[in-house]
Amino acid sequence: MKKFFFKLSLQELIFLALVIAIKIILSRFSFGPTYVKVGLGFIGSVALGYFFGPIWGAVGGGISDLASSALFGNEGGFFIGFTLTAMLGPMIYGFFFYRKPIKIWRIIVASLLVTIFVNVLLNTVWLHFIYKMSFTAALTARLLKEVIVPWIQMIIIFFVLNGLQRVNARREKLEKSRM
């Protein structure tokens, strides 16, 4: 567990801020029809988990949610539960992707955990609390999307992780050449 608790250098802190900014920008974009809209913010969550691990990834996810809320506002107002949700996604991705080889099973398991526990259960609970709607009704409304979208995300995650792996290899090579 100690490998997840580390101090960030100034360069790493700046890189964390850059990834947070990318996550905020990507979260503003989505594609697909209304009932199965795929947002791109999950790519930033994957990058946070991949580069910084579960702890700093979660911190970055929380900061990105707070900054996004401050910059763009939230539909229905700010709710701390959604900040917790924004932290859990990168944390789960961090446990599966940080300093680990890219494997299809890791992508599938991480995506399904985020989908089931974060997107389906927690977000539905938050909607139930905020809007006082029936948990079953909120779950039913979200279920079609959450059955289809994770499979699209898994494909995107595979290609993103392969790209991030190349970026990380170049970054590590550059750091070694400076020493």
Coordinates of C-alpha atoms in Angstrom, one line a residue:
M1 CA 0.0 0.0 0.0
K2 CA 3.0 2.3 0.5
K3 CA 3.6 2.6 -3.2
F4 CA 0.3 4.5 -3.4
F5 CA 1.3 7.1 -0.8
F6 CA 4.0 9.3 -2.2
K7 CA 4.9 12.9 -2.3
L8 CA 4.7 14.7 -5.7
S9 CA 7.6 16.7 -7.0
L10 CA 6.8 20.1 -8.4
Q11 CA 7.0 18.7 -12.0
E12 CA 4.5 15.9 -11.0
L13 CA 2.2 18.4 -9.4
I14 CA 2.2 20.5 -12.5
F15 CA 1.5 17.4 -14.6
L16 CA -1.4 16.5 -12.2
A17 CA -2.8 20.0 -12.7
L18 CA -2.5 19.5 -16.5
V19 CA -4.4 16.1 -16.4
I20 CA -7.0 17.7 -14.1
A21 CA -7.5 20.5 -16.7
I22 CA -7.8 17.9 -19.5
K23 CA -10.4 16.0 -17.5
I24 CA -12.4 19.2 -17.0
I25 CA -12.3 20.0 -20.7
L26 CA -13.1 16.4 -21.8
S27 CA -16.1 16.3 -19.4
R28 CA -17.7 19.1 -21.4
F29 CA -17.9 16.8 -24.5
S30 CA -20.1 13.9 -25.2
F31 CA -21.5 12.0 -28.2
G32 CA -24.4 9.7 -29.0
P33 CA -28.2 10.0 -28.6
T34 CA -29.7 11.5 -25.5
Y35 CA -30.6 8.1 -23.9
V36 CA -27.1 6.7 -24.2
K37 CA -24.9 9.7 -24.3
V38 CA -21.2 8.9 -23.7
G39 CA -19.3 11.6 -21.9
L40 CA -15.6 11.9 -22.4
G41 CA -14.7 12.8 -18.8
F42 CA -14.0 9.2 -18.0
I43 CA -10.8 9.5 -20.1
G44 CA -9.5 12.0 -17.6
S45 CA -10.3 9.7 -14.8
V46 CA -8.4 6.9 -16.5
A47 CA -5.4 9.2 -17.0
L48 CA -5.5 10.3 -13.4
G49 CA -5.5 6.7 -12.2
Y50 CA -2.9 5.5 -14.7
F51 CA -0.4 8.3 -14.0
F52 CA -0.9 9.0 -10.3
G53 CA -2.4 5.9 -8.7
P54 CA -5.5 5.6 -6.6
I55 CA -4.7 8.2 -3.9
W56 CA -3.5 11.1 -6.1
G57 CA -6.0 10.0 -8.8
A58 CA -8.8 10.4 -6.3
V59 CA -7.5 13.8 -5.2
G60 CA -7.3 14.9 -8.8
G61 CA -10.8 13.6 -9.4
G62 CA -12.1 15.6 -6.5
I63 CA -10.3 18.8 -7.5
S64 CA -11.6 18.4 -11.1
D65 CA -15.2 18.1 -9.8
L66 CA -14.8 21.2 -7.5
A67 CA -13.1 23.2 -10.2
S68 CA -15.6 22.2 -12.9
S69 CA -18.5 23.1 -10.5
A70 CA -16.9 26.5 -9.8
L71 CA -16.3 27.2 -13.4
F72 CA -19.4 25.9 -15.1
G73 CA -21.9 25.2 -12.3
N74 CA -23.8 22.1 -11.8
E75 CA -27.3 21.2 -12.9
G76 CA -29.3 21.2 -9.6
G77 CA -26.5 22.9 -7.7
F78 CA -23.4 21.5 -5.9
F79 CA -23.7 18.2 -4.1
I80 CA -20.7 16.7 -2.2
G81 CA -21.9 13.2 -3.1
F82 CA -21.0 13.8 -6.8
T83 CA -17.5 14.9 -5.7
L84 CA -17.1 11.6 -3.9
T85 CA -18.2 9.8 -7.1
A86 CA -15.7 11.9 -9.1
M87 CA -13.0 10.7 -6.6
L88 CA -13.9 7.0 -6.7
G89 CA -13.6 6.6 -10.4
P90 CA -9.9 7.5 -10.7
M91 CA -9.3 5.6 -7.5
I92 CA -10.6 2.4 -9.0
Y93 CA -8.8 3.0 -12.2
G94 CA -5.6 3.7 -10.2
F95 CA -5.8 0.3 -8.4
F96 CA -6.0 -1.4 -11.8
F97 CA -3.8 0.6 -14.1
Y98 CA -1.1 2.4 -12.0
R99 CA 2.3 0.9 -12.8
K100 CA 0.6 -2.3 -14.1
P101 CA 0.7 -3.8 -17.6
I102 CA -2.3 -3.1 -19.8
K103 CA -4.4 -6.2 -19.8
I104 CA -7.9 -6.6 -21.3
W105 CA -9.2 -8.2 -18.1
R106 CA -8.0 -5.1 -16.1
I107 CA -9.9 -2.8 -18.4
I108 CA -13.1 -4.9 -18.2
V109 CA -13.0 -5.3 -14.4
A110 CA -12.2 -1.7 -13.7
S111 CA -14.8 -0.4 -16.1
L112 CA -17.5 -2.7 -14.7
L113 CA -16.6 -1.8 -11.1
V114 CA -16.9 1.9 -11.9
T115 CA -20.1 1.4 -13.8
I116 CA -21.8 -0.8 -11.2
F117 CA -20.7 0.9 -7.9
V118 CA -20.0 4.5 -9.0
N119 CA -22.3 5.2 -11.9
V120 CA -25.2 2.9 -11.2
L121 CA -25.4 2.6 -7.4
L122 CA -23.8 5.8 -6.0
N123 CA -25.1 8.2 -8.6
T124 CA -28.6 6.8 -8.3
V125 CA -28.4 7.2 -4.5
W126 CA -27.3 10.8 -5.0
L127 CA -30.2 11.5 -7.4
H128 CA -32.6 9.8 -5.0
F129 CA -31.4 12.2 -2.2
I130 CA -31.3 15.4 -4.2
Y131 CA -34.5 15.1 -6.2
K132 CA -36.5 12.9 -3.7
M133 CA -37.3 10.5 -6.5
S134 CA -37.9 6.8 -6.1
F135 CA -34.6 4.8 -6.1
T136 CA -36.2 2.3 -8.4
A137 CA -37.4 4.9 -10.8
A138 CA -34.0 6.6 -10.9
L139 CA -32.3 3.3 -11.4
T140 CA -34.6 2.2 -14.2
A141 CA -34.1 5.5 -16.0
R142 CA -30.3 5.1 -15.9
L143 CA -30.1 1.3 -16.5
L144 CA -30.3 1.3 -20.4
K145 CA -27.4 3.8 -20.6
E146 CA -25.3 1.9 -18.0
V147 CA -25.8 -1.4 -19.9
I148 CA -24.5 0.0 -23.2
V149 CA -22.0 2.7 -22.4
P150 CA -19.4 0.7 -20.4
W151 CA -18.6 -1.5 -23.5
I152 CA -18.0 1.6 -25.6
Q153 CA -15.8 3.0 -22.8
M154 CA -13.8 -0.2 -22.6
I155 CA -12.8 0.1 -26.2
I156 CA -11.9 3.7 -25.8
I157 CA -9.9 2.9 -22.6
F158 CA -7.9 0.3 -24.4
F159 CA -6.7 2.8 -27.0
V160 CA -6.2 5.6 -24.5
L161 CA -4.1 3.4 -22.2
N162 CA -1.9 2.3 -25.1
G163 CA -1.4 6.0 -26.0
L164 CA -0.7 6.9 -22.3
Q165 CA 1.7 4.1 -22.0
R166 CA 3.8 5.6 -24.9
V167 CA 3.6 9.0 -23.3
N168 CA 4.7 7.6 -20.0
A169 CA 7.6 5.7 -21.5
R170 CA 8.8 8.9 -23.2
R171 CA 8.4 10.9 -20.0
E172 CA 10.4 8.4 -18.0
K173 CA 13.1 8.3 -20.7
L174 CA 13.3 12.1 -20.6
E175 CA 13.6 12.1 -16.8
K176 CA 16.4 9.5 -16.9
S177 CA 18.3 11.5 -19.5
R178 CA 18.2 14.6 -17.3
M179 CA 19.8 12.8 -14.3

